[in-house]
Amino acid sequence: MGDYYFHLDHLSVGYNGKAIINDIRIGINKGEIVTLIGPNGAGKSTILKTISRQLEMIEGRVEFDGTELREYSYKDLSCKMAVVLTERMRPELMTCHDVVATGRYPYTGRLGILSREDEAKVDAAMKAVNASELGSRDFNAISDGQRQRVLLARAICQEPDIILLDEPTSFLDIRHKLELLAILRRMAKAENITVIMSLHEIDLAMKVSDRILCIKGDHLFKEGQPDEIFDEEMIRQLYDINNGFFDPLFGSIELPKVGGEAKTLVLSSCGRGVPVYRRLQKANVPFIAGILTENDIDYQLARLLAEDIIMSGVYETLSDEVIQKALCIVDKCDQVIDAGVVIGETNAGIAKILEAARTQGKLEKM
């Protein structure tokens, strides 16, 4: 099985003896953050439930810290693995502190009485997720986002070697999404805890993960490091995107470009065109972008949203041909937007284009 800390060996997962994903083979190192991504219904939750022993394996085996998963007693496994799934808990008459405290039950006696040390660990876990003020509140009376933080605190005070999370950022606002992922990153890197989770926010998965597992169809679609997974074509295939784009530079999903004849020219550089491109797209206005080079950050978005792009060579002085092309477009356009283009030695010819637009009464400065 190799030297991996957590190893899925020819694993098939599914329900009622019928596999929906076959032959999953992946090794995970201690302290890695591994994220499952893929379309709804692909089987991400099924994999997590199987490797947490909430579902029976159809075929194959899972080895965890040198021991086959099924050889662990549930008590021993609960001391090593914490699980936060999407199913809503509805405990009766339990405060948030009570819910978090259940994370200490694997370590208590049969009566589940917490020691002073256990109570300190509960308080520390709630503090870690900024949920201390929720301690005395009824767990069923707080928001979904607050519940998610409380359940993470329960997992933290369990002191696991590995933590499994199914869509942990669901219901959280952006502040608490970032806080939660920062906590998971600290747990992985500072405390050497292995994190396996599913995420729908692929921009966040791109930023926080060491490894990505792409789940689609009846086999593992693709696995690798984020820079191997998050390119435009790979994400298009994974999610069957035909009505927009994934931009790997910005880590964002873009709506499709606005079709039709472009009567607006945007002149920009150094990222100043990006907000203008988005504004025009929201207004359903097709546009031409220029004068850009392939290493300009504006180009990375313009190639997805612009109807056309006036291009120049990297580090090359604007040629007469490029300037003339731009002047012809100015003549045909109704509007020329100066998004704050920076003029230097190599693109000094843009001044001539701006002056032509000004003379024709078409220039608008942003």
PDB file of C-alpha atoms in Angstrom, residues 172-282:
ATOM      1  CA  LEU A 172     -21.462  30.519   5.561  1.00  0.00           C
ATOM      2  CA  ASP A 173     -20.973  34.153   4.578  1.00  0.00           C
ATOM      3  CA  ILE A 174     -17.664  35.048   2.967  1.00  0.00           C
ATOM      4  CA  ARG A 175     -16.013  36.086   6.242  1.00  0.00           C
ATOM      5  CA  HIS A 176     -16.774  32.778   7.892  1.00  0.00           C
ATOM      6  CA  LYS A 177     -15.888  30.782   4.776  1.00  0.00           C
ATOM      7  CA  LEU A 178     -12.428  32.312   4.900  1.00  0.00           C
ATOM      8  CA  GLU A 179     -12.161  31.817   8.656  1.00  0.00           C
ATOM      9  CA  LEU A 180     -13.139  28.159   8.405  1.00  0.00           C
ATOM     10  CA  LEU A 181     -10.678  27.419   5.612  1.00  0.00           C
ATOM     11  CA  ALA A 182      -7.924  29.277   7.475  1.00  0.00           C
ATOM     12  CA  ILE A 183      -8.627  27.076  10.524  1.00  0.00           C
ATOM     13  CA  LEU A 184      -8.439  23.926   8.384  1.00  0.00           C
ATOM     14  CA  ARG A 185      -5.188  25.100   6.806  1.00  0.00           C
ATOM     15  CA  ARG A 186      -3.697  25.771  10.242  1.00  0.00           C
ATOM     16  CA  MET A 187      -4.825  22.356  11.483  1.00  0.00           C
ATOM     17  CA  ALA A 188      -3.224  20.684   8.478  1.00  0.00           C
ATOM     18  CA  LYS A 189       0.045  22.570   8.427  1.00  0.00           C
ATOM     19  CA  ALA A 190       0.655  23.378  12.095  1.00  0.00           C
ATOM     20  CA  GLU A 191      -0.867  20.260  13.675  1.00  0.00           C
ATOM     21  CA  ASN A 192      -0.276  17.796  10.807  1.00  0.00           C
ATOM     22  CA  ILE A 193      -3.957  16.848  10.600  1.00  0.00           C
ATOM     23  CA  THR A 194      -5.103  15.377   7.295  1.00  0.00           C
ATOM     24  CA  VAL A 195      -8.162  17.130   5.835  1.00  0.00           C
ATOM     25  CA  ILE A 196     -10.405  15.544   3.208  1.00  0.00           C
ATOM     26  CA  MET A 197     -13.405  17.605   2.162  1.00  0.00           C
ATOM     27  CA  SER A 198     -15.791  18.414  -0.648  1.00  0.00           C
ATOM     28  CA  LEU A 199     -16.304  21.970  -1.859  1.00  0.00           C
ATOM     29  CA  HIS A 200     -18.555  23.608  -4.413  1.00  0.00           C
ATOM     30  CA  GLU A 201     -16.562  26.862  -4.392  1.00  0.00           C
ATOM     31  CA  ILE A 202     -13.815  25.866  -6.799  1.00  0.00           C
ATOM     32  CA  ASP A 203     -12.065  29.226  -6.390  1.00  0.00           C
ATOM     33  CA  LEU A 204     -11.578  28.416  -2.688  1.00  0.00           C
ATOM     34  CA  ALA A 205     -10.602  24.824  -3.435  1.00  0.00           C
ATOM     35  CA  MET A 206      -7.963  26.164  -5.788  1.00  0.00           C
ATOM     36  CA  LYS A 207      -6.448  28.324  -3.048  1.00  0.00           C
ATOM     37  CA  VAL A 208      -6.548  26.043   0.006  1.00  0.00           C
ATOM     38  CA  SER A 209      -5.926  22.524  -1.330  1.00  0.00           C
ATOM     39  CA  ASP A 210      -2.757  20.491  -1.743  1.00  0.00           C
ATOM     40  CA  ARG A 211      -4.501  17.933  -3.941  1.00  0.00           C
ATOM     41  CA  ILE A 212      -7.721  17.927  -5.933  1.00  0.00           C
ATOM     42  CA  LEU A 213      -9.886  14.909  -6.746  1.00  0.00           C
ATOM     43  CA  CYS A 214     -12.307  15.492  -9.624  1.00  0.00           C
ATOM     44  CA  ILE A 215     -15.413  13.328  -9.300  1.00  0.00           C
ATOM     45  CA  LYS A 216     -17.511  12.667 -12.402  1.00  0.00           C
ATOM     46  CA  GLY A 217     -18.941   9.551 -14.006  1.00  0.00           C
ATOM     47  CA  ASP A 218     -18.266   6.072 -12.664  1.00  0.00           C
ATOM     48  CA  HIS A 219     -14.507   6.556 -12.177  1.00  0.00           C
ATOM     49  CA  LEU A 220     -12.225   9.171 -10.675  1.00  0.00           C
ATOM     50  CA  PHE A 221     -12.179  11.767 -13.453  1.00  0.00           C
ATOM     51  CA  LYS A 222      -8.826  13.379 -12.620  1.00  0.00           C
ATOM     52  CA  GLU A 223      -6.558  14.001  -9.651  1.00  0.00           C
ATOM     53  CA  GLY A 224      -3.581  16.257  -9.162  1.00  0.00           C
ATOM     54  CA  GLN A 225      -2.252  19.465  -7.685  1.00  0.00           C
ATOM     55  CA  PRO A 226      -4.391  22.599  -8.126  1.00  0.00           C
ATOM     56  CA  ASP A 227      -2.234  24.009 -10.923  1.00  0.00           C
ATOM     57  CA  GLU A 228      -2.760  20.759 -12.856  1.00  0.00           C
ATOM     58  CA  ILE A 229      -6.526  20.761 -12.399  1.00  0.00           C
ATOM     59  CA  PHE A 230      -7.641  24.365 -12.588  1.00  0.00           C
ATOM     60  CA  ASP A 231      -7.335  25.238 -16.222  1.00  0.00           C
ATOM     61  CA  GLU A 232     -10.139  26.407 -18.432  1.00  0.00           C
ATOM     62  CA  GLU A 233     -10.626  23.222 -20.448  1.00  0.00           C
ATOM     63  CA  MET A 234     -10.380  20.820 -17.504  1.00  0.00           C
ATOM     64  CA  ILE A 235     -13.084  22.648 -15.543  1.00  0.00           C
ATOM     65  CA  ARG A 236     -15.234  22.910 -18.659  1.00  0.00           C
ATOM     66  CA  GLN A 237     -15.095  19.125 -19.094  1.00  0.00           C
ATOM     67  CA  LEU A 238     -15.613  18.361 -15.420  1.00  0.00           C
ATOM     68  CA  TYR A 239     -18.766  20.468 -15.104  1.00  0.00           C
ATOM     69  CA  ASP A 240     -19.922  20.302 -18.760  1.00  0.00           C
ATOM     70  CA  ILE A 241     -19.828  24.098 -18.943  1.00  0.00           C
ATOM     71  CA  ASN A 242     -21.234  25.442 -22.212  1.00  0.00           C
ATOM     72  CA  ASN A 243     -22.667  28.732 -20.997  1.00  0.00           C
ATOM     73  CA  GLY A 244     -19.614  30.465 -19.588  1.00  0.00           C
ATOM     74  CA  PHE A 245     -15.950  30.102 -18.747  1.00  0.00           C
ATOM     75  CA  PHE A 246     -13.624  29.308 -15.859  1.00  0.00           C
ATOM     76  CA  ASP A 247     -10.768  31.790 -15.650  1.00  0.00           C
ATOM     77  CA  PRO A 248      -7.772  30.123 -13.935  1.00  0.00           C
ATOM     78  CA  LEU A 249      -5.907  33.420 -13.468  1.00  0.00           C
ATOM     79  CA  PHE A 250      -8.705  35.085 -11.497  1.00  0.00           C
ATOM     80  CA  GLY A 251     -10.074  31.794 -10.158  1.00  0.00           C
ATOM     81  CA  SER A 252     -13.516  32.917 -11.259  1.00  0.00           C
ATOM     82  CA  ILE A 253     -16.467  31.721 -13.305  1.00  0.00           C
ATOM     83  CA  GLU A 254     -17.403  34.119 -16.088  1.00  0.00           C
ATOM     84  CA  LEU A 255     -20.712  34.402 -17.888  1.00  0.00           C
ATOM     85  CA  PRO A 256     -20.526  34.032 -21.680  1.00  0.00           C
ATOM     86  CA  LYS A 257     -19.495  37.039 -23.723  1.00  0.00           C
ATOM     87  CA  VAL A 258     -22.212  39.318 -25.077  1.00  0.00           C
ATOM     88  CA  GLY A 259     -22.815  38.613 -28.748  1.00  0.00           C
ATOM     89  CA  GLY A 260     -23.532  41.113 -31.506  1.00  0.00           C
ATOM     90  CA  GLU A 261     -21.755  43.924 -33.298  1.00  0.00           C
ATOM     91  CA  ALA A 262     -19.428  45.790 -30.949  1.00  0.00           C
ATOM     92  CA  LYS A 263     -19.748  49.582 -31.049  1.00  0.00           C
ATOM     93  CA  THR A 264     -17.648  50.215 -27.929  1.00  0.00           C
ATOM     94  CA  LEU A 265     -13.854  50.210 -27.793  1.00  0.00           C
ATOM     95  CA  VAL A 266     -12.118  49.901 -24.390  1.00  0.00           C
ATOM     96  CA  LEU A 267      -8.498  51.056 -24.211  1.00  0.00           C
ATOM     97  CA  SER A 268      -6.733  49.803 -21.093  1.00  0.00           C
ATOM     98  CA  SER A 269      -3.653  48.239 -19.535  1.00  0.00           C
ATOM     99  CA  CYS A 270      -2.337  46.884 -16.221  1.00  0.00           C
ATOM    100  CA  GLY A 271      -5.706  45.477 -15.068  1.00  0.00           C
ATOM    101  CA  ARG A 272      -7.594  48.760 -15.395  1.00  0.00           C
ATOM    102  CA  GLY A 273      -9.868  47.305 -18.036  1.00  0.00           C
ATOM    103  CA  VAL A 274     -11.162  44.431 -15.893  1.00  0.00           C
ATOM    104  CA  PRO A 275     -13.904  46.374 -14.010  1.00  0.00           C
ATOM    105  CA  VAL A 276     -14.943  48.074 -17.257  1.00  0.00           C
ATOM    106  CA  TYR A 277     -15.265  44.745 -19.061  1.00  0.00           C
ATOM    107  CA  ARG A 278     -17.475  43.428 -16.275  1.00  0.00           C
ATOM    108  CA  ARG A 279     -19.619  46.569 -16.244  1.00  0.00           C
ATOM    109  CA  LEU A 280     -20.199  46.335 -19.995  1.00  0.00           C
ATOM    110  CA  GLN A 281     -21.032  42.656 -19.774  1.00  0.00           C
ATOM    111  CA  LYS A 282     -23.601  43.302 -17.040  1.00  0.00           C
TER     112      LYS A 282
END
